[in-house]
Short mmCIF file of C-alpha atoms in Angstrom, two decimals:
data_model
loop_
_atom_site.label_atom_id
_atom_site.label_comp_id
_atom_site.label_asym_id
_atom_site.label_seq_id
_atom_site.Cartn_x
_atom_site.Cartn_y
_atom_site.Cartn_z
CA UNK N 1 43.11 -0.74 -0.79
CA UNK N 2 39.14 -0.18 -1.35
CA UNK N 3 37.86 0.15 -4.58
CA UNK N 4 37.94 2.82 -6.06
CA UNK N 5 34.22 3.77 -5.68
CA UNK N 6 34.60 2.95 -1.91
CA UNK N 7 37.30 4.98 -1.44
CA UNK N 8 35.36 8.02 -3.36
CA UNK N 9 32.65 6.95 -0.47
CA UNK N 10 35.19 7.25 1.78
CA UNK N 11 35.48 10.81 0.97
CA UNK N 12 31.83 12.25 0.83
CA UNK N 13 31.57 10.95 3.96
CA UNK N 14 34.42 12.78 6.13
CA UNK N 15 32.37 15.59 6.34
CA UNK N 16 29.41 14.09 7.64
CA UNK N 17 28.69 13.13 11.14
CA UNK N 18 29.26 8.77 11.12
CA UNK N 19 27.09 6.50 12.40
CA UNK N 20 23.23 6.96 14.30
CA UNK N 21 22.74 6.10 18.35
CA UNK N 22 21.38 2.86 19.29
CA UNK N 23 18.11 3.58 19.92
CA UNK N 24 16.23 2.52 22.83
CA UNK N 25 12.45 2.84 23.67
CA UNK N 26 12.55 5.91 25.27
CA UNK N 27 14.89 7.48 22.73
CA UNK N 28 14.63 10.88 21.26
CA UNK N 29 14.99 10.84 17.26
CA UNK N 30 15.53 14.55 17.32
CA UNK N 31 19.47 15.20 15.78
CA UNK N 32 22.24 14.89 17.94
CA UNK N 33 24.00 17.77 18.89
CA UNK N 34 27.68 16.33 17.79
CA UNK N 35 28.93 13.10 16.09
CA UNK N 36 28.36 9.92 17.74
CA UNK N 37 31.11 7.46 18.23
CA UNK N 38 31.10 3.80 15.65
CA UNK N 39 32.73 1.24 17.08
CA UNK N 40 33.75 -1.79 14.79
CA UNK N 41 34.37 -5.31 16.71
CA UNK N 42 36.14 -7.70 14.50
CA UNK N 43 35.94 -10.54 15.54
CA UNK N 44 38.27 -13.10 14.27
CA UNK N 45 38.42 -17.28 14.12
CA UNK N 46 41.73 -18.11 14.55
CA UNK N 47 41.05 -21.87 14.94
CA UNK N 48 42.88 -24.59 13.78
CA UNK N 49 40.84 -24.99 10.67
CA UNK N 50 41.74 -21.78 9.50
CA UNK N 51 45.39 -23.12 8.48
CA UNK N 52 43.43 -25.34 5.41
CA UNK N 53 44.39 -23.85 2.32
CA UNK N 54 42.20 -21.46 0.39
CA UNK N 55 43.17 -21.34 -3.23
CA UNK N 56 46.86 -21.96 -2.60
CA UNK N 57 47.02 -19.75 0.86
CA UNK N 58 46.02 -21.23 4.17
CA UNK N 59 42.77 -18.86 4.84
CA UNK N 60 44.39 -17.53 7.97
CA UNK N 61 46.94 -15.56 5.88
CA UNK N 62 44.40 -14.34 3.22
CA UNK N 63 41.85 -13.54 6.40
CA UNK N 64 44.84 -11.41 8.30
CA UNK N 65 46.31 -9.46 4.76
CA UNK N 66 42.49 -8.39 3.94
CA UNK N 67 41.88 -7.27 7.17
CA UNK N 68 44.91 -5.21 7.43
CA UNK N 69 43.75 -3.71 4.27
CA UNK N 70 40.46 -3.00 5.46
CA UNK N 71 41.88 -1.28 8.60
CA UNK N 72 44.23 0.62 6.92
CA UNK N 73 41.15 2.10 4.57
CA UNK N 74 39.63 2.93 7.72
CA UNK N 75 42.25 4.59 9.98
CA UNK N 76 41.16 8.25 8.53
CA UNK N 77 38.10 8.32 9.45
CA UNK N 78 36.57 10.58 12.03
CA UNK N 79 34.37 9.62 14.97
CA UNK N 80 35.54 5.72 14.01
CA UNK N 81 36.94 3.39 16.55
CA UNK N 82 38.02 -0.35 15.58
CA UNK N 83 38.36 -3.09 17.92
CA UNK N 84 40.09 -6.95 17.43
CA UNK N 85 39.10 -9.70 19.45
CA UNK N 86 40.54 -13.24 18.57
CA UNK N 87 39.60 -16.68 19.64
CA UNK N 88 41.19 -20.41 18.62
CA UNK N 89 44.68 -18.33 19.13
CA UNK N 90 46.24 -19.55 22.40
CA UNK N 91 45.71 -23.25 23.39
CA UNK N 92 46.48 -25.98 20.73
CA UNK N 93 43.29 -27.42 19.55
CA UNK N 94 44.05 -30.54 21.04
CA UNK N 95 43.01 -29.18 24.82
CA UNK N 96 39.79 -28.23 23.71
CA UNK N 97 39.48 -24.78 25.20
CA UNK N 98 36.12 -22.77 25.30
CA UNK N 99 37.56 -20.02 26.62
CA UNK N 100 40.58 -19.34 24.34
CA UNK N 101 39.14 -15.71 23.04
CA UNK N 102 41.25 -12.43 24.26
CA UNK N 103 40.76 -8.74 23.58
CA UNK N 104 43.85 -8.12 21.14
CA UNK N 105 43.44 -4.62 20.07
CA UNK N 106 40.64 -2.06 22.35
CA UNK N 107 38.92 0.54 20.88
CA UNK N 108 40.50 3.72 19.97
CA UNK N 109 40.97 6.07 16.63
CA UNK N 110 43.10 5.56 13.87
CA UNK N 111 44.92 2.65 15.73
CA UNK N 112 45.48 0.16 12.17
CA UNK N 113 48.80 0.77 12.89
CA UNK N 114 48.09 -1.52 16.37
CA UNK N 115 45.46 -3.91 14.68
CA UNK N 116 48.29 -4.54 11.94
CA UNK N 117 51.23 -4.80 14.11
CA UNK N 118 48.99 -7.56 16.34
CA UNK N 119 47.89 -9.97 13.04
CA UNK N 120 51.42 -10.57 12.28
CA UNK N 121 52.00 -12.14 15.78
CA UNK N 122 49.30 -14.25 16.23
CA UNK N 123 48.64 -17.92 15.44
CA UNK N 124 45.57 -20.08 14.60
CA UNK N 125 45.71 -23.23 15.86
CA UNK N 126 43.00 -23.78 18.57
CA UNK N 127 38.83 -24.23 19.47
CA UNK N 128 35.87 -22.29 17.81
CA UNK N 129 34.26 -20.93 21.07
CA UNK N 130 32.00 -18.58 18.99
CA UNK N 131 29.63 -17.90 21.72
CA UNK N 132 31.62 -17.54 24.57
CA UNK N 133 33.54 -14.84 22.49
CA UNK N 134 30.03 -13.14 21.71
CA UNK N 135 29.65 -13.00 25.26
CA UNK N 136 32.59 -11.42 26.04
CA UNK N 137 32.68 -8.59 23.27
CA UNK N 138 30.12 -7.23 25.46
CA UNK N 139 33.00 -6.21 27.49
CA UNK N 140 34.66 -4.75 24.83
CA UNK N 141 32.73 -1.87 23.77
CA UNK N 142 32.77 1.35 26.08
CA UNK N 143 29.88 2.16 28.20
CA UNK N 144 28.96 4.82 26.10
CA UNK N 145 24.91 4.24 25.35
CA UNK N 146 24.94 6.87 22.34
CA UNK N 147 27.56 4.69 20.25
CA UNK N 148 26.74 2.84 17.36
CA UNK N 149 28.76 -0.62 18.02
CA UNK N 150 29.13 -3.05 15.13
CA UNK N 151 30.42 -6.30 15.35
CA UNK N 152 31.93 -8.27 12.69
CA UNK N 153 32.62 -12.09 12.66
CA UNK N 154 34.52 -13.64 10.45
CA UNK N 155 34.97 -17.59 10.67
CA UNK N 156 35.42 -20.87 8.67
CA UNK N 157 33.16 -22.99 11.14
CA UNK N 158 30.73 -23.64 13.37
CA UNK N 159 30.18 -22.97 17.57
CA UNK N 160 32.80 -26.19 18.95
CA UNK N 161 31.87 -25.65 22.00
CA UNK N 162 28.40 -27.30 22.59
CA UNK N 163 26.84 -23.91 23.11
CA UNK N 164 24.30 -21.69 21.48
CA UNK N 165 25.65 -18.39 19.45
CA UNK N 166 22.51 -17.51 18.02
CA UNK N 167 21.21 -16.91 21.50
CA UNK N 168 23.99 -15.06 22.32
CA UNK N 169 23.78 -12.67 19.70
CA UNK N 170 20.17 -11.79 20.47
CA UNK N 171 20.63 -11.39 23.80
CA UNK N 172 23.44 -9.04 22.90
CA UNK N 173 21.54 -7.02 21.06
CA UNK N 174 18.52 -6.98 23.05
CA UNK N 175 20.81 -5.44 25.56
CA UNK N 176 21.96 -2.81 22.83
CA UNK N 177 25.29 -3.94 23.08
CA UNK N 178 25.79 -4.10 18.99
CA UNK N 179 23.50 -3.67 16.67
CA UNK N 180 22.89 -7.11 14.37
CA UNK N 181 26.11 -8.33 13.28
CA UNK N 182 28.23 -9.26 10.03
CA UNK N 183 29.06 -12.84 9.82
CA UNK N 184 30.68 -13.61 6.88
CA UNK N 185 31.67 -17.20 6.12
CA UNK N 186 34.99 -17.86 4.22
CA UNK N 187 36.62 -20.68 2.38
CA UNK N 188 33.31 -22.89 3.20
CA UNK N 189 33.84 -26.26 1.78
CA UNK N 190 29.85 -26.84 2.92
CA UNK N 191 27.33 -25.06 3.49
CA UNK N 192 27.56 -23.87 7.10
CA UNK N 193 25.46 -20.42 6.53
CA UNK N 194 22.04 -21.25 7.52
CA UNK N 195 23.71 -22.20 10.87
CA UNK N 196 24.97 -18.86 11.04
CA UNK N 197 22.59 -17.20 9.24
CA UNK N 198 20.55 -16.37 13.26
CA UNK N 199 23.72 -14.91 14.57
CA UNK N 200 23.33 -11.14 12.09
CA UNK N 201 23.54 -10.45 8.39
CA UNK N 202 25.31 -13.81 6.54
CA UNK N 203 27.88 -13.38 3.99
CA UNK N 204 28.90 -16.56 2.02
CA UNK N 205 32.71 -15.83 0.85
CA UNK N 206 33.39 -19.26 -0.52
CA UNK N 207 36.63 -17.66 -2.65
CA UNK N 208 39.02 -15.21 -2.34
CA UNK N 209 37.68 -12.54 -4.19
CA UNK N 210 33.95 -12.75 -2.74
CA UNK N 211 35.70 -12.41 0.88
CA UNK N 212 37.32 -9.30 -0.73
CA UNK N 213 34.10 -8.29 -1.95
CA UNK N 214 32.07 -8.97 1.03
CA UNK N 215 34.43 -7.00 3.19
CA UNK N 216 34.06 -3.69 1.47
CA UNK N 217 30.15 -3.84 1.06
CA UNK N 218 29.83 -4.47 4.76
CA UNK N 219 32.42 -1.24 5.17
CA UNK N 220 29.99 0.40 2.93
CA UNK N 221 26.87 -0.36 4.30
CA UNK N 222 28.46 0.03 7.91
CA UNK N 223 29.59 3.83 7.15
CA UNK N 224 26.80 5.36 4.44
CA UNK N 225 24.24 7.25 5.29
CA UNK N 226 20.91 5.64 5.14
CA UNK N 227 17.76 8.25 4.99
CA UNK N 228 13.83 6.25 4.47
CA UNK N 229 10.39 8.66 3.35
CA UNK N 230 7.30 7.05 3.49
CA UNK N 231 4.36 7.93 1.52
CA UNK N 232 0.93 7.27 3.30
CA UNK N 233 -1.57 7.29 0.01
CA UNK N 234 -5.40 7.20 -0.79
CA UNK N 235 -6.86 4.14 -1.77
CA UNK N 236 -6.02 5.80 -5.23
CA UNK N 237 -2.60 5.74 -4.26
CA UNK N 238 -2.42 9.46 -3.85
CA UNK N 239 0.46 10.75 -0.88
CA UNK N 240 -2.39 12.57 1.02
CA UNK N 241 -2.66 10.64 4.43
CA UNK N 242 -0.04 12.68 7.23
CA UNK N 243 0.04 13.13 10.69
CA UNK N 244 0.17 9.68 11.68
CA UNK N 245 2.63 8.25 14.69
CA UNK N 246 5.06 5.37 12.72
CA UNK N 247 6.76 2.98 14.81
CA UNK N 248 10.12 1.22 13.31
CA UNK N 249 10.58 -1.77 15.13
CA UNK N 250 14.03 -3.97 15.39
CA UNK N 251 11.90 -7.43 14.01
CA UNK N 252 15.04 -9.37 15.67
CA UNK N 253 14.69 -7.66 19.12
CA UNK N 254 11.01 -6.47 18.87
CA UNK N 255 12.09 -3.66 20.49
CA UNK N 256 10.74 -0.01 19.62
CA UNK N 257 13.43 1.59 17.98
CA UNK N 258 12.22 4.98 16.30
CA UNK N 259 9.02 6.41 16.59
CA UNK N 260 7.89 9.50 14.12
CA UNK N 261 4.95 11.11 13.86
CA UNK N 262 4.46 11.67 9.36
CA UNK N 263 5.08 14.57 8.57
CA UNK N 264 4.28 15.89 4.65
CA UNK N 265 5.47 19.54 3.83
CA UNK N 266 3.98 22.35 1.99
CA UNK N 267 4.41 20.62 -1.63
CA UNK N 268 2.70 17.40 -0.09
CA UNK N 269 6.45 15.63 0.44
CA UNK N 270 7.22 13.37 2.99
CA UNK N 271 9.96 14.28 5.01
CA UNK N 272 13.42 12.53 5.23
CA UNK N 273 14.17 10.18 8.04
CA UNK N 274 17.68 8.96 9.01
CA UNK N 275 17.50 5.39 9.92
CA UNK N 276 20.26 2.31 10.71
CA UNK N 277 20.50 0.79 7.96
CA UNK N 278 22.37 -1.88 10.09
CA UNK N 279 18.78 -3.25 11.45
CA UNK N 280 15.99 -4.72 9.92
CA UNK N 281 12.19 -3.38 10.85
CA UNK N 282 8.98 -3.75 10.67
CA UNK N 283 6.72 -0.72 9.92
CA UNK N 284 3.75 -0.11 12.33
CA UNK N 285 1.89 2.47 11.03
CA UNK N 286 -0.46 3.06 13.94
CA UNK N 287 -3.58 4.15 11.65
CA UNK N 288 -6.96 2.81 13.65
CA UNK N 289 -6.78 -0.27 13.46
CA UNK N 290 -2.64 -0.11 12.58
CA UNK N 291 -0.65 -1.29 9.55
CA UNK N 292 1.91 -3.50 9.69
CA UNK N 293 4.36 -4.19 7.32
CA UNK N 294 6.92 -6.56 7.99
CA UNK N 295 10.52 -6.60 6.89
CA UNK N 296 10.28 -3.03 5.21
CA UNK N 297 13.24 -3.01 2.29
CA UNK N 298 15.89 -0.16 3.45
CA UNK N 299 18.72 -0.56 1.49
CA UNK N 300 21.79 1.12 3.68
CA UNK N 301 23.60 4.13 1.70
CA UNK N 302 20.47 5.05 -0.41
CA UNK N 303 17.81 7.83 0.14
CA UNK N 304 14.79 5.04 0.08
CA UNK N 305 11.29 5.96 -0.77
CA UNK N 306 8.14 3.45 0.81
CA UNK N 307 4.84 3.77 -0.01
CA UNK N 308 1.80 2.06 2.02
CA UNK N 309 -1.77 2.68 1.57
CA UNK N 310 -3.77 3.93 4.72
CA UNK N 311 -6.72 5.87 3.38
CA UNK N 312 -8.70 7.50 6.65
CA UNK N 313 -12.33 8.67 6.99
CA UNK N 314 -14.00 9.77 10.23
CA UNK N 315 -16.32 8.51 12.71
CA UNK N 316 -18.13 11.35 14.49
CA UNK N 317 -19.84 9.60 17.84
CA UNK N 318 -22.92 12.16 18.12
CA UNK N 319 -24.65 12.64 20.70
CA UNK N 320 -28.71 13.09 20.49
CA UNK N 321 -29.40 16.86 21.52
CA UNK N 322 -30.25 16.94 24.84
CA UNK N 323 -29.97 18.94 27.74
CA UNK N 324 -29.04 17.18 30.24
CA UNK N 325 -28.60 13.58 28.47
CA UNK N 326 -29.86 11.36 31.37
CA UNK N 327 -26.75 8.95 30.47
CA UNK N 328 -24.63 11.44 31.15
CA UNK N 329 -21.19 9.97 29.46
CA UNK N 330 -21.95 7.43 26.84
CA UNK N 331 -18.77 5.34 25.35
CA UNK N 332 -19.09 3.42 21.86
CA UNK N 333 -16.50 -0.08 20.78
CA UNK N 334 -15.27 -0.12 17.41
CA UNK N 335 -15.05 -3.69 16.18
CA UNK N 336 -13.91 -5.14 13.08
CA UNK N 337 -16.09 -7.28 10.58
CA UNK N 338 -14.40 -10.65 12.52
CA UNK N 339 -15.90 -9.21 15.71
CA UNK N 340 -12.14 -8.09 16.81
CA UNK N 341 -12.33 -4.69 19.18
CA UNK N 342 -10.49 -1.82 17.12
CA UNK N 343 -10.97 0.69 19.57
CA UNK N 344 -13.15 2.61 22.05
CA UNK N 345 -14.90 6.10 22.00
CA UNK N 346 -16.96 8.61 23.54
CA UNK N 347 -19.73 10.45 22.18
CA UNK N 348 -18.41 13.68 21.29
CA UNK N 349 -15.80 12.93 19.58
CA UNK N 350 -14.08 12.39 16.38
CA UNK N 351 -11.99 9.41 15.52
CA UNK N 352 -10.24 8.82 12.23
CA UNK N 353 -10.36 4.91 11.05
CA UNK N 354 -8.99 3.49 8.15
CA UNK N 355 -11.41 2.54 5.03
CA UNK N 356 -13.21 -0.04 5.50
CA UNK N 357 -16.49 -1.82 7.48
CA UNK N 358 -16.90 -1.89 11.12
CA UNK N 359 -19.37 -2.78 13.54
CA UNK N 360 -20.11 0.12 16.18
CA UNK N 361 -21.66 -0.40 19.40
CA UNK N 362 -22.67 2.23 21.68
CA UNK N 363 -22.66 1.63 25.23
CA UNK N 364 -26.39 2.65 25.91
CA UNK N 365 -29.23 0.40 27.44
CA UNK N 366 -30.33 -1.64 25.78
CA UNK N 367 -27.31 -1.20 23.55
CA UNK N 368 -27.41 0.16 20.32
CA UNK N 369 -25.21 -1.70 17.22
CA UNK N 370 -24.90 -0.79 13.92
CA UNK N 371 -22.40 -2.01 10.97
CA UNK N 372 -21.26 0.94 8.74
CA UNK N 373 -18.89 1.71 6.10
CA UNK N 374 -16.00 4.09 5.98
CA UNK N 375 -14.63 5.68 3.17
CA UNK N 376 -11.46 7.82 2.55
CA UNK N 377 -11.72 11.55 3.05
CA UNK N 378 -15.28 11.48 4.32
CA UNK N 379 -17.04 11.77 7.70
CA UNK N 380 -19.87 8.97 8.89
CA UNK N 381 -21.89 10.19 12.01
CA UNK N 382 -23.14 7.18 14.78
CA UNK N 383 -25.24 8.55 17.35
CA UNK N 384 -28.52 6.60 19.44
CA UNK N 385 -31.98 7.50 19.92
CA UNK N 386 -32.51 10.58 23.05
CA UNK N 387 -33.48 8.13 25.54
CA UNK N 388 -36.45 8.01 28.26
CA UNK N 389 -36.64 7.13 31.51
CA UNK N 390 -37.50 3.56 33.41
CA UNK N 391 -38.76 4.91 36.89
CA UNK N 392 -39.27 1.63 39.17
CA UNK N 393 -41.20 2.20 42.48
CA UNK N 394 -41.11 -0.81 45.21
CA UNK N 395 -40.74 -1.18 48.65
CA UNK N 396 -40.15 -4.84 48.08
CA UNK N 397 -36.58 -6.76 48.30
CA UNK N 398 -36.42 -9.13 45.93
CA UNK N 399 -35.18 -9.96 42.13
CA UNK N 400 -35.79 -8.86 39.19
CA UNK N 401 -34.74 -8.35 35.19
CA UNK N 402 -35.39 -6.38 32.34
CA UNK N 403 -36.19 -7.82 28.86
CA UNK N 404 -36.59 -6.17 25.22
CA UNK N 405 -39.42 -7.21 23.08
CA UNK N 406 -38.59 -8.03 19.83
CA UNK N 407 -40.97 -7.73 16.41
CA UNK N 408 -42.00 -11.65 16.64
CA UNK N 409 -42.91 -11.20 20.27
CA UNK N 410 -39.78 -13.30 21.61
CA UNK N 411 -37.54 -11.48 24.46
CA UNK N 412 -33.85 -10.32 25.11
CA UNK N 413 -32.44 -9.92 28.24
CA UNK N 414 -30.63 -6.57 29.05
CA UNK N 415 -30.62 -5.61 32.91
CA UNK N 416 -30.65 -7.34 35.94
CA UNK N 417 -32.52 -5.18 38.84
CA UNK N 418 -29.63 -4.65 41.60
CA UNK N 419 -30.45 -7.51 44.50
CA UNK N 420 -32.40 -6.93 47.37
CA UNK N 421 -32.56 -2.89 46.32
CA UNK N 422 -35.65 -1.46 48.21
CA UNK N 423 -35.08 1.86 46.49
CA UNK N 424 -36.75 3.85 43.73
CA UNK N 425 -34.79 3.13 40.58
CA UNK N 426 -34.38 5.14 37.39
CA UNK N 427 -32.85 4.16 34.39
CA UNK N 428 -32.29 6.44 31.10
CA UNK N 429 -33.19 4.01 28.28
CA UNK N 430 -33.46 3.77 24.56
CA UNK N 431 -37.54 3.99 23.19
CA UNK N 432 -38.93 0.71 22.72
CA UNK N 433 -41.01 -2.11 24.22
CA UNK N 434 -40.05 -3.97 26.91
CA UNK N 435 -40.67 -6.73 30.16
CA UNK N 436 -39.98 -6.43 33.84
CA UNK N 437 -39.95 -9.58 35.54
CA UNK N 438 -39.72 -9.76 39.46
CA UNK N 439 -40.01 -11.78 42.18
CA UNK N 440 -39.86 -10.73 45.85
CA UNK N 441 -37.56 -11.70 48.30
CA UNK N 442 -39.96 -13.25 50.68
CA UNK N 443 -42.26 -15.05 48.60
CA UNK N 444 -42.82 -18.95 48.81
CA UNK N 445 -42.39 -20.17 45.19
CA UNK N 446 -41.85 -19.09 41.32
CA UNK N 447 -45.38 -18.78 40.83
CA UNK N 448 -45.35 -15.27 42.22
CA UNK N 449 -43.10 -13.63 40.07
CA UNK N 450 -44.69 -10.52 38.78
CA UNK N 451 -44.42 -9.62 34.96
CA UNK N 452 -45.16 -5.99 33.35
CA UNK N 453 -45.23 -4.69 29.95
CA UNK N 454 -44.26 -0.99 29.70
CA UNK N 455 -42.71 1.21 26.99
CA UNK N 456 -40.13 3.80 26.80
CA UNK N 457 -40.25 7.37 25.04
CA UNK N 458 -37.59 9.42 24.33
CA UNK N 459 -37.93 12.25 27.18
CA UNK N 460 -40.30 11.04 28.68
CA UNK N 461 -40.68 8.96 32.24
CA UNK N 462 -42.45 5.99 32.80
CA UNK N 463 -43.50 4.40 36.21
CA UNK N 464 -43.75 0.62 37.05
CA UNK N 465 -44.73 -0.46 40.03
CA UNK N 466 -43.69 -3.65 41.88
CA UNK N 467 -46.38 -5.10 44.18
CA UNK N 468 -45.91 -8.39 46.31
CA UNK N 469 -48.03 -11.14 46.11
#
């Protein structure tokens, strides 16, 4: 029997739906319309080794009577399936067998009666062929996508069969086939868990009673409810920050695997998420640029509370009034202080970004930079000089570039005259002093490049004039 506190657990939770879908990236968090299906795989050694005694019982008899406990806990419970696949059970260990795992017991409800009746028949005497069971459990569990499948292994050794479980297991669960497993570790007489510790959650049951133990907290955390609120604070660490899109994602499978936009109600609380507690996430909190925080603490059957601080201001990309703008569209990049592109706007528009210093370049010509600060709750406005106009008139072929004068008289390149153009050009560009520098197409040598000092005012035109030499 379950503890009594379990078994009170056991209770509460008849009347509520069991279990959450495996989510996938295009899945819908919205509440399902009925009770899903949870499925629990366990998955049982039954290799020779498990005949060594464990405190005066070989630890196949103490692994069999707990888990006919544990079944028979279970067999009430609605919308719960349980599963037994064995391995080590068939062939003597002496032939070695990698293959030696068999579906005892499918899926179905309240069948502890069948698990039971099965235990009492079988023998462990054979190989550890952890993988190629892992493999085939995929097998096992119905092709129903909106399940929530749980596997639970529960061995005294290591893969025997020269093959990798750990790769198994995410592969499995890449696949959404179960959700990370329960590998719990019994009777160890060394310290085999960091071997095992890639295949799910590890359990170390060295004795008796921590095997007992073990078993009912993965039960619990397998069946409870799980529900995660996160606060999005000021830099003060006030819960004021809402409407951003949070992304949970499965840090073993780095798959997507809810995705909320915040939500904070009318009294400034967040809002109640239900989440698998049987996962482990990182939080992207897709602020501009994003937080992420790895490994976020859920802990299953509690209502858990996170806080992260993402205070916001606004950058307001303004355009100079004119009417027309002779750029017509004009896009700016956001950039962090290490020069790292945060994101990309156009002049018009608001973007929220959190606090902190950027570098903001808009996309004009020459182009204008500037580094500004943001700060939480307020509003910064970036916008560039109205611009004039560059009118070049040539009937000449050739090539050419534009330069920008600088203060101490030295030069920056910032156009390059399209090749061989014969055409008038005009070019909306910021006020300033700058160079044109050309050379014709058909001239005999360097020495006739032609070079012309002009300046730009904002609405107004000026004319160059290319002349060959």
């Amino acid at each position: 029997m379950l503890p009594r506190l379990l078994r009170a657990l056991c209770f509460l939770l008849l009347a509520a739906p069991l279990g959450l879908p495996v989510q996938d990236a295009r899945a819908q968090n919205a509440p399902p319309e009925k009770p899903k299906v949870t499925r629990i795989l366990f998955l049982l050694d039954a290799s020779g080794s498990m005949m060594a005694p464990w405190e005066g019982q070989p630890r196949w008899e103490v692994a069999k009577r707990m888990l006919s406990k544990m079944v028979d806990s279970l067999n009430a419970y609605p919308n719960l399936e349980l599963g037994l696949r064995v391995y080590g059970h068939q062939f003597p260990n002496a032939e070695k067998n990698c293959q030696d795992s068999k579906l005892e017991v499918a899926f179905a409800p309240r069948n502890a009666a069948a698990i039971k009746k099965k235990l009492t028949t079988l023998k462990a005497q054979g190989n550890t062929p952890i993988t190629y069971s892992l493999e085939q459990s995929a097998n096992d569990f119905p092709t129903d996508k909106q399940s929530r499948n749980v596997l639970l292994l529960i061995t005294d050794g290591l893969e025997s069969c020269n093959r990798d479980p750990c790769a198994a297991s995410l592969a499995l669960q890449r696949k959404h086939v179960f959700l990370k497993p329960f590998v719990i570790g019994i009777g160890a007489e060394r310290d085999f868990g960091k071997q095992l510790e890639c295949l799910g959650q590890y359990y170390n049951a060295a004795e008796v009673k921590t095997f007992r133990t073990v078993m009912n907290d993965v039960i619990a955390k397998t069946l409870s409810k799980t529900t995660v609120s996160v606060n999005l604070t000021d830099a003060n660490g006030k819960p004021v920050e809402t409407n951003v899109n949070m992304t949970f994602v499965n840090n073993v499978t780095e798959q997507p695997e809810y995705n909320y936009v915040h939500y904070r109600d009318a009294q400034g609380k967040a809002d109640v998420l239900d989440i698998d507690a049987l996962q482990s996430y990182d939080l992207v909190i897709n602020t501009v640029p994003p937080v992420r925080q790895a490994n976020i603490p859920i802990v299953p059957g509690k209502a858990n509370v996170l806080t992260y601080k993402t205070p916001q201001g606004t950058l307001w990309l303004q355009n100079p009034p004119l009417s027309p703008n002779p750029y017509g569209t004009i896009r700016a990049v956001v950039r962090s202080p290490a020069g790292v592109t945060v994101t990309a706007g156009t002049f018009g528009t608001r973007q929220k970004l959190l606090a902190g210093n950027y570098e903001v370049e808009a996309l004009t010509l020459p182009r204008t930079v500037r580094r500004l600060t943001i700060k939480q709750g307020q509003e910064y406005t970036f916008t560039y000089d109205a611009p004039g106009t560059l009118n070049i008139t040539s009937d000449l072929k050739g090539y050419g570039s534009i330069y920008q004068l600088n203060d101490d008289e030295s030069q920056t390149w910032i156009y390059d005259l399209p090749q061989g153009s014969s055409s008038k050009i005009n070019l909306p560009m910021q006020p300033g002093a700058y160079r044109l520098v050309f050379r014709t197409g058909t001239s005999n040598g360097s020495k006739y490049t032609d070079v012309r000092n002009f300046s730009i005012r904002s609405g107004q035109t000026t004319s160059v004039a290319i002349f060959g030499k």
